[in-house]
Structure formats: C-alpha cells, structure tokens
Tab-separated table of C-alpha atoms in Angstrom:
chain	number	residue	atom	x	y	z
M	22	UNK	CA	-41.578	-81.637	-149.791
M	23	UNK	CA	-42.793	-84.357	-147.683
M	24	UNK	CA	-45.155	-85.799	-150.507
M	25	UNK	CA	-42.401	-85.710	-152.793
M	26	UNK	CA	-39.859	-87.307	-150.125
M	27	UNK	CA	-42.804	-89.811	-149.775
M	28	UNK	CA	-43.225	-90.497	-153.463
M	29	UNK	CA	-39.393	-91.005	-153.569
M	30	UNK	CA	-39.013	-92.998	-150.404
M	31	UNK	CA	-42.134	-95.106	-152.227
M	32	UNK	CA	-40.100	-95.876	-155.160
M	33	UNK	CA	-37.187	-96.521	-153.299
M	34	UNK	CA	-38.729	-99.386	-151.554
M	35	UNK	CA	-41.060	-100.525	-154.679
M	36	UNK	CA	-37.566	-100.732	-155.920
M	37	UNK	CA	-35.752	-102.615	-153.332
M	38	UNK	CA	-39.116	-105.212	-153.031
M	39	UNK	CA	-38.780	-105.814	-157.185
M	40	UNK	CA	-34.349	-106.159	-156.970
M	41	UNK	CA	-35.383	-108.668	-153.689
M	42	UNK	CA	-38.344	-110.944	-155.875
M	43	UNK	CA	-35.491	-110.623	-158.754
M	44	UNK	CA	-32.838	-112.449	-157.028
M	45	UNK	CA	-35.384	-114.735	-155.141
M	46	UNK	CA	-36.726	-115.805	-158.837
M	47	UNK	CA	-33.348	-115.404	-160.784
M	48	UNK	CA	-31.546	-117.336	-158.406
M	49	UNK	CA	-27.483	-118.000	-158.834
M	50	UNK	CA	-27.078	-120.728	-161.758
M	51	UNK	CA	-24.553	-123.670	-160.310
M	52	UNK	CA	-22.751	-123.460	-163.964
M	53	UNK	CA	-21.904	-119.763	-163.493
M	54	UNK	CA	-19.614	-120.721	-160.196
M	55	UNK	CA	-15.804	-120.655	-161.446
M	56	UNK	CA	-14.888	-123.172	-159.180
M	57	UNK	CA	-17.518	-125.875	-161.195
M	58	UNK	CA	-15.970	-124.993	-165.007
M	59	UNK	CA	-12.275	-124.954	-163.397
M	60	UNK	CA	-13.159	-128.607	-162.211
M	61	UNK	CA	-14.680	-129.303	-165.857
M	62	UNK	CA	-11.975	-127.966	-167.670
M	63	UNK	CA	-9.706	-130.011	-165.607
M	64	UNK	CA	-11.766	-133.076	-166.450
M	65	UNK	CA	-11.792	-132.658	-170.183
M	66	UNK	CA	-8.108	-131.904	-170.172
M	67	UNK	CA	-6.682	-134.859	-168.005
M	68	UNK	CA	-9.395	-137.047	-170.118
M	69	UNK	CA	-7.976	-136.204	-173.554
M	70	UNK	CA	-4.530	-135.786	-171.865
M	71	UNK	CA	-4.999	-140.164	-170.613
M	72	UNK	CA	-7.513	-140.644	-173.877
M	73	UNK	CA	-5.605	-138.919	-177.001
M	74	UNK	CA	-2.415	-136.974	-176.313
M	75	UNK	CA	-0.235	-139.566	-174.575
M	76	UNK	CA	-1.227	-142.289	-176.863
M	77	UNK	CA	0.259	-140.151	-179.550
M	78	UNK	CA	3.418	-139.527	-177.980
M	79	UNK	CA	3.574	-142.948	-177.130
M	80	UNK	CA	3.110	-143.531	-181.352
M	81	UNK	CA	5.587	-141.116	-181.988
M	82	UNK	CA	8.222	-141.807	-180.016
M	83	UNK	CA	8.353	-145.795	-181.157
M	84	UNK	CA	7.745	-144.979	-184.845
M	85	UNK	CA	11.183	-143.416	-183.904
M	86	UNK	CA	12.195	-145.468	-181.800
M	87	UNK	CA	15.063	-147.013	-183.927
M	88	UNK	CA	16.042	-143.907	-185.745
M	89	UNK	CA	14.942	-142.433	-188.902
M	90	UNK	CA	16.254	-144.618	-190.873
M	91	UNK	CA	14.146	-147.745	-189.883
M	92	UNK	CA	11.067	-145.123	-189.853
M	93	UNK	CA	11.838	-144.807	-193.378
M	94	UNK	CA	12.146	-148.123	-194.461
M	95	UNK	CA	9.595	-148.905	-192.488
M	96	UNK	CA	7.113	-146.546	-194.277
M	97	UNK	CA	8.775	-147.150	-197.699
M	98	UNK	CA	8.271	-150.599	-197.525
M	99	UNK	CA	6.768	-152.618	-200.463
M	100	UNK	CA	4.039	-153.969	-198.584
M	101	UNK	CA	3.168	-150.467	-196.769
M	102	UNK	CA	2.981	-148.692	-200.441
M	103	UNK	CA	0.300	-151.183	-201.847
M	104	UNK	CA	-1.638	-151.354	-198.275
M	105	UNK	CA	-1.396	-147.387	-198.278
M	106	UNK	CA	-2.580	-147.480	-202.160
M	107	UNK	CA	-5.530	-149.831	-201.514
M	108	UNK	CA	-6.507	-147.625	-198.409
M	109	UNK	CA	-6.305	-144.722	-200.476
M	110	UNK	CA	-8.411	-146.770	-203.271
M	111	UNK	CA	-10.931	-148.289	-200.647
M	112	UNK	CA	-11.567	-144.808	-199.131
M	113	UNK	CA	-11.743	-142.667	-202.695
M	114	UNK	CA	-14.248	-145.212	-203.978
M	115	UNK	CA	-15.910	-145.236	-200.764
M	116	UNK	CA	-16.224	-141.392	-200.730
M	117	UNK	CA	-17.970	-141.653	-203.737
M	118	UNK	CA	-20.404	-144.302	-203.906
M	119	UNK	CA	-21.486	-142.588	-200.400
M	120	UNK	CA	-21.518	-138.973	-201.479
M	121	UNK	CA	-23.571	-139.820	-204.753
M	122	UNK	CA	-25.683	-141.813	-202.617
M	123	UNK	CA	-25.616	-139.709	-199.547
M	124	UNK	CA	-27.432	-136.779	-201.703
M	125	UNK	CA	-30.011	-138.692	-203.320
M	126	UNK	CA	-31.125	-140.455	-200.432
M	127	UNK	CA	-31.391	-137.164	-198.284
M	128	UNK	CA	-33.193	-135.077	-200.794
M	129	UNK	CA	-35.702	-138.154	-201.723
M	130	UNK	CA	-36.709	-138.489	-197.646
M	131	UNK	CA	-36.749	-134.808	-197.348
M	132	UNK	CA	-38.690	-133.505	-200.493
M	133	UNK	CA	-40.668	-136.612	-200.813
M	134	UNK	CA	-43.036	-138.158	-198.563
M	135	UNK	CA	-44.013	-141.865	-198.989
M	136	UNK	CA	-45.224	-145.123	-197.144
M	137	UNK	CA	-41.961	-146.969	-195.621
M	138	UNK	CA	-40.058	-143.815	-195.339
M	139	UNK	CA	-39.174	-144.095	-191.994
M	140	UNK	CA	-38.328	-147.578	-192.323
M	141	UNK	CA	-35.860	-146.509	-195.902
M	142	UNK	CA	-34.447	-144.431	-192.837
M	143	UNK	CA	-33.701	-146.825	-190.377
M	144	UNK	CA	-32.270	-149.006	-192.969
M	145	UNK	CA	-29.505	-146.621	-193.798
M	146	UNK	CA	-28.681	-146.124	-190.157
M	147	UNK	CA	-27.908	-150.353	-189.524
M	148	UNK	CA	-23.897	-149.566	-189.882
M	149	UNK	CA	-24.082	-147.290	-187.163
M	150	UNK	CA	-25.913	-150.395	-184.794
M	151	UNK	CA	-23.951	-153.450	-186.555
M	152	UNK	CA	-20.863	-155.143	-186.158
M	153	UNK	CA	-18.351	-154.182	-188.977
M	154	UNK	CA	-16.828	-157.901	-187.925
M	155	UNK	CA	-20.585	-159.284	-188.453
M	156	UNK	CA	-21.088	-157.325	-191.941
M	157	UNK	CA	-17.707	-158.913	-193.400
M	158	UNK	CA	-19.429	-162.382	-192.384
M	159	UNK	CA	-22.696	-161.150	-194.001
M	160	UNK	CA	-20.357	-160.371	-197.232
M	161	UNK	CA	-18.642	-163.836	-196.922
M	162	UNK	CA	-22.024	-165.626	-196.466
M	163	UNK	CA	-23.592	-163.532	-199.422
M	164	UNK	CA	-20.811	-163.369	-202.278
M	165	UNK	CA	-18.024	-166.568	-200.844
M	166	UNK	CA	-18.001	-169.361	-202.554
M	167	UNK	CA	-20.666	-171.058	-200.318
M	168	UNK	CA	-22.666	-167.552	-200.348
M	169	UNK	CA	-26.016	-167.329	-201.742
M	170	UNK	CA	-24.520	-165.824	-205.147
M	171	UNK	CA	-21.042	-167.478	-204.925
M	172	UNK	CA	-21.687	-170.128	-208.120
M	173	UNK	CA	-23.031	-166.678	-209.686
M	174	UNK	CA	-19.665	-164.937	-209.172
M	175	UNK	CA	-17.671	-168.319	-209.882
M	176	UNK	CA	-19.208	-169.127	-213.189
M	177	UNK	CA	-18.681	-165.545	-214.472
M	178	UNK	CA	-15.257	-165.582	-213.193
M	179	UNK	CA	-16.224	-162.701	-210.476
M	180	UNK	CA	-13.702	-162.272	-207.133
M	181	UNK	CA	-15.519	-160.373	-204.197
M	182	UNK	CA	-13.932	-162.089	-201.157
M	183	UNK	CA	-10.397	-162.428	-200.243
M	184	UNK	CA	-10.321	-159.965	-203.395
M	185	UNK	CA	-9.923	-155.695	-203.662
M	186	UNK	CA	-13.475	-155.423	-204.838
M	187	UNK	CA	-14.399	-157.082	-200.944
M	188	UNK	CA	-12.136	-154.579	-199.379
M	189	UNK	CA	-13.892	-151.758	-201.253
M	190	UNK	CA	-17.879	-153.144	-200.728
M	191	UNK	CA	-16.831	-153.424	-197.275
M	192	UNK	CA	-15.605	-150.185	-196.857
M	193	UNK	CA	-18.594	-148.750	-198.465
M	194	UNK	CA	-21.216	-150.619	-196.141
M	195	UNK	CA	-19.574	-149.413	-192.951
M	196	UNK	CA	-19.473	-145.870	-194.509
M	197	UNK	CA	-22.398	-145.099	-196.145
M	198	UNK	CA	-24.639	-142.981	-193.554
M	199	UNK	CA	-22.463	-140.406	-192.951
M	200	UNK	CA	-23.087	-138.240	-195.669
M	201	UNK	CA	-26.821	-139.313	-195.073
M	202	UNK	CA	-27.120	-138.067	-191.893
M	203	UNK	CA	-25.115	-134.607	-192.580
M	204	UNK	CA	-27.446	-133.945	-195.577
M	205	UNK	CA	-31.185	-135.266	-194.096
M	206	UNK	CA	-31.585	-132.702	-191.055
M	207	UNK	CA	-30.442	-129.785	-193.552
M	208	UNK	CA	-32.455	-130.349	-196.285
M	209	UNK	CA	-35.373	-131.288	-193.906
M	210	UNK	CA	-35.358	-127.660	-192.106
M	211	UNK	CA	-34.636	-126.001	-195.630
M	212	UNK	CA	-38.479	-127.438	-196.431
M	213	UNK	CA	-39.356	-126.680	-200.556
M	214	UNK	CA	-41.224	-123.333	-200.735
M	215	UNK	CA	-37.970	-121.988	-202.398
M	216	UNK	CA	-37.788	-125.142	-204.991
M	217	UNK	CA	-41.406	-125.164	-205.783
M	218	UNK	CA	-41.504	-120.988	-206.126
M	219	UNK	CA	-38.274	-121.787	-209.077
M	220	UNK	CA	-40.213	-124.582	-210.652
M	221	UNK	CA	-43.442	-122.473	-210.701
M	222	UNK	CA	-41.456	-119.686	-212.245
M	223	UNK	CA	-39.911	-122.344	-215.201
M	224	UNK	CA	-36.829	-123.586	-213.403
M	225	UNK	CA	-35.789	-127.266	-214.070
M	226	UNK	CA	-34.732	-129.807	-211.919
M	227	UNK	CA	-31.011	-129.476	-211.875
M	228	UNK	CA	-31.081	-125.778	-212.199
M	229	UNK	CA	-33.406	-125.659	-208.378
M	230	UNK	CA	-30.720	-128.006	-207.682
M	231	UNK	CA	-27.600	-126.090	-208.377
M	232	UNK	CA	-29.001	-122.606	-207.692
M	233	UNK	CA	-31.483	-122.988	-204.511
M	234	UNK	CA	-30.711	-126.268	-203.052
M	235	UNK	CA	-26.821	-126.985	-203.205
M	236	UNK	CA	-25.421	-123.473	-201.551
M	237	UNK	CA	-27.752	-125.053	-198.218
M	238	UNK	CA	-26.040	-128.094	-197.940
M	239	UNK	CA	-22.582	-127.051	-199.547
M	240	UNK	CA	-20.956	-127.411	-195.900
M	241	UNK	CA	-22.983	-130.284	-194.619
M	242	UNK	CA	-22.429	-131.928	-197.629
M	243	UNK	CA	-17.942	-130.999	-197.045
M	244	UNK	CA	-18.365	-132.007	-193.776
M	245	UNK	CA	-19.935	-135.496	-194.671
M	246	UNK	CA	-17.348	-136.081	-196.895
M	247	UNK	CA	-14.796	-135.248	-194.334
M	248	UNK	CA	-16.284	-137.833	-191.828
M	249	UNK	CA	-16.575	-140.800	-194.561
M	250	UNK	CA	-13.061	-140.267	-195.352
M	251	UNK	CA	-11.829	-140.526	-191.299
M	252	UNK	CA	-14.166	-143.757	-190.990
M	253	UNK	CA	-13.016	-145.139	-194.264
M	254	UNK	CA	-9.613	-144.936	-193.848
M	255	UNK	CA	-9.664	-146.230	-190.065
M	256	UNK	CA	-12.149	-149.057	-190.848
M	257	UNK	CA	-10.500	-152.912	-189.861
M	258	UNK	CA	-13.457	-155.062	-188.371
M	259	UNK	CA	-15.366	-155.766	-191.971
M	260	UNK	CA	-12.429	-155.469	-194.245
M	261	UNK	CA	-10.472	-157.899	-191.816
M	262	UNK	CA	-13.039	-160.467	-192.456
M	263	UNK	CA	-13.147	-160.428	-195.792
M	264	UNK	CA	-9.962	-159.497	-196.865
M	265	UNK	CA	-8.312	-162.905	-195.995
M	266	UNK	CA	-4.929	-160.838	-194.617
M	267	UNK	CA	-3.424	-161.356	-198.203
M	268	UNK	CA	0.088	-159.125	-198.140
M	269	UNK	CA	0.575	-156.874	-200.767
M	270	UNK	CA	-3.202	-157.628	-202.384
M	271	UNK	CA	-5.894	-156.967	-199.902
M	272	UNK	CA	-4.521	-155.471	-196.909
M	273	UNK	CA	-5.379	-151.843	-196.132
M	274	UNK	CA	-3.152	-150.002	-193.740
M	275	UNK	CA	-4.701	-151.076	-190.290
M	276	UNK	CA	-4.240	-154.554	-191.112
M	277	UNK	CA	-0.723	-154.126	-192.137
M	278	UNK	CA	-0.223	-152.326	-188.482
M	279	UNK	CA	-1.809	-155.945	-187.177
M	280	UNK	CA	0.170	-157.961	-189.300
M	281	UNK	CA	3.714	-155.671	-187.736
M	282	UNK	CA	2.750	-156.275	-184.491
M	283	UNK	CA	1.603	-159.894	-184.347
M	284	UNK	CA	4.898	-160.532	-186.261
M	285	UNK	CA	6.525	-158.430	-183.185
M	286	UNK	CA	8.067	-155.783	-185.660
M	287	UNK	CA	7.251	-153.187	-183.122
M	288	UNK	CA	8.689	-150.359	-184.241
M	289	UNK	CA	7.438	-151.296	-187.965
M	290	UNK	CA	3.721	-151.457	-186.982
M	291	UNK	CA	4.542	-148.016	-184.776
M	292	UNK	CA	5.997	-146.118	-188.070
M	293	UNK	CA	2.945	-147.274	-190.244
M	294	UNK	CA	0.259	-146.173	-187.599
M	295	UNK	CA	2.252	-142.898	-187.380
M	296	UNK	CA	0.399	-142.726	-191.277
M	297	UNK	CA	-2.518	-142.874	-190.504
M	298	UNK	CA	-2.264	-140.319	-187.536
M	299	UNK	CA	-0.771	-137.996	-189.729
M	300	UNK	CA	-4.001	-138.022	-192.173
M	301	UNK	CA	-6.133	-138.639	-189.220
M	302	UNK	CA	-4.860	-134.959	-188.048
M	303	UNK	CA	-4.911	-133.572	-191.770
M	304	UNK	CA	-8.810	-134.827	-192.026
M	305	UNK	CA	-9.147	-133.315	-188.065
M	306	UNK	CA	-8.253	-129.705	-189.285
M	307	UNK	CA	-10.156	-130.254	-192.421
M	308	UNK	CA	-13.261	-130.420	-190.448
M	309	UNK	CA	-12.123	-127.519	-187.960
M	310	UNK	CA	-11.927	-125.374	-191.236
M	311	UNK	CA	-15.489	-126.753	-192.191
M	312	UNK	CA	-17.145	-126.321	-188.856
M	313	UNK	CA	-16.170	-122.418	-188.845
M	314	UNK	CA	-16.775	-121.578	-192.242
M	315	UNK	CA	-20.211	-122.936	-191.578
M	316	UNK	CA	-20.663	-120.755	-188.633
C-alpha cells in the first residue's frame, strides 16, 4: 500500500511539476484579455462610425434635403443621365479591357518564366504608385495636340483628349492591376503539374484552360472584376485632367458632383453622390457574396 500510495503521490507531483512548466511556457496571450478586444472593437466602431457611417447620413440627409422632388430632378437631370451613361460606358469598357488583360498577363507570369519578368510585373503595378492627376497629364502630353502623337491623331481626324475615348483610356490606366493582382498569387500557388498532366494526356490549350485552370481562379477572377468596377466608377483625378469638364460630353458622375458644388447647387451635387453610394453599396455586397462563396 505504501509503494502504491508512493507511486501515486509520484505522479501526482510529476503532474503538478509538468501543469506548473505548462503555464510558465504557455504563458497568458495579451490578445486573449476581454478587456484588450472590447477596447479594439470600440476603436474600429467609433473609426468607421467618424470615417464611413456619418458621412453617409450626412449624404443622405442633403440629397433630401429639399424634398423628393428636387432629389428627383436632381437625379433625372439631362446632364446627370449622360454623366451616369458615360460612367457606366467608361467603367463597362474598363472592366473589359482589364479582365481580358488581367488573365493573360497573370497566367503568362505564372506559367511562364522569362528574363524581365519581374520588371513586366512592376510595370503593371505603376497605377497603384502614380498620380491619377499625373497620368491624365501623361495622356495630354502623349495624345493632345502638342503630344508626341497629336499631328498623328489630327491628320487622321482622331479625338483622345477633351473627348469620350480620353475618359475611357483614362479609366482603363488607373484600373488595370486589379484583376492582375487577384489572378497572379492564384495561379502562382496553383503551379502546372495539373496543366502539363492534361496536355501530356492530349488536352489542348483552351480545353486545360476551361477544365483545370478557370474553376481555380473563377472567384479571384469575380472578385477582380468587382474591385475594377468600384475603382472605375469612383475614379476623378485622371479623367478630370483630360476630360476638359465638357457638360453633357465628357463628364463622368464625380465630376458632375464637382461641377454641383462649385456652382453651389448643394443639394444637386448631394442627390447625384447619393448614386454613386447606392452602387458603391450594391458593388460592397457583391464582394461580401464573393468573399464567402470563396471560403
């Protein structure tokens, strides 16, 4: 009896010494506290509260300000129709030239390695570091009339500045990594055992393509999309360069909201920003869906 109570009263402190080094090596993590994600939570809440939420209350309210009757005429406007129709044209074509472009671009600097790859990367990623004010002068200096190709364009009768077709190469140069950069890092960890076991076993290119490689990037690919169109519909620095501000020809809808409130229509410029909340929240659940279907 006493060996046993021995063996037992052994384990009993073997135990207690392994529990003791397990706490002194485990410590308590700071993040598991409720008092530190209480203060975080109150952070990100009164930050999107100041940042988001009462900036949209504020739009709201003075898009209504004057009743719904001026918020209708207001959005019913000539002028807002063809700026909401070039924005809509702008960010379609926009979509894409970028998605096409997007897809090629990923699966050429994932599948294919080459000298100057890295650098064909870092050239697609200059919108993200440039000024979209500084690309509309690079489009003015390149296509204007005193541009590089500007007796080109003027001999052949060809408008790119102060014209739609600006508007819309604008649009796509401040767009155009997004899908990129949804597509590259997907592709890249999918590597090409599967496509090279299909073409080994008689596949051809577009049938890899549709079969192996599309359902990988189907949601990365939906979700690049979805970005483009937020960006391209939002975009003002570039396109307000070389757009010229010409009513009803080249301005999109954020220069129309400029125009409003320069001209001190307040509650005008307040009902056609309400717009482009209302697809800015349409293209916000759109990517909400996205996000959990690709989880």
């Amino acid at each position: 009896m006493e060996k046993k109570s021995e063996r037992a009263y052994g384990r009993d402190v073997v135990g207690d010494g392994l529990h003791s080094i397990q706490k002194v090596i485990e410590p308590r993590k700071p993040y598991s506290r409720p008092i530190v994600k209480y203060i975080l939570i109150s952070v990100s809440v009164l930050f999107l509260a100041v940042m988001l939420v009462i900036p949209l209350i504020v739009v709201a309210v003075n898009a209504l300000g004057d009743g719904w009757a001026a918020y209708r005429e207001a959005i019913l406007d000539e002028y807002t129709v063809k700026a909401l129709l070039l924005t809509l044209l702008a960010t379609v074509t926009a979509v894409a030239v970028n998605t096409v472009f997007g897809i090629f671009a990923a699966y050429l600097l994932s599948k294919f390695y080459f000298k100057g790859r890295q650098v064909l990367a870092t050239l697609i990623d200059i919108p993200f570091s440039i000024s979209p004010v500084i690309a509309g002068l690079v489009f003015i200096l390149t296509f204007g009339n005193i541009g590089w190709m500007g007796d080109f364009l003027k001999a052949h009768d060809i408008k790119i500045v102060f014209a739609v077709p600006g508007v819309i190469l604008a649009t796509i140069f401040v767009t155009f990594p997004f899908v990129f950069r949804e597509l590259f890092p997907v592709l890249n960890a999918q590597g090409k055992d599967e496509e090279e076991a299909a073409a080994l076993m008689g596949a051809g290119g577009f049938m890899i393509f549709r079969r192996i490689t599309f359902p990988h990037i189907k949601w990365a690919l939906l979700y690049g999309v979805i970005l483009c169109t937020a960006r391209a519909m939002g975009e003002f620095g570039a396109v307000s360069v070389i757009s010229g501000h010409l009513r009803g020809k080249t301005n999109t809808l954020p220069l129309h909201v400029e125009i409003l409130y320069n001209e001190f229509n307040t509650t005008a410029a307040f009902a056609v920003s309400s717009i482009l909340v209302i697809l800015a929240v349409l293209i916000l659940i759109a990517r909400n869906i996205v996000e959990w279907k690709r989880k």
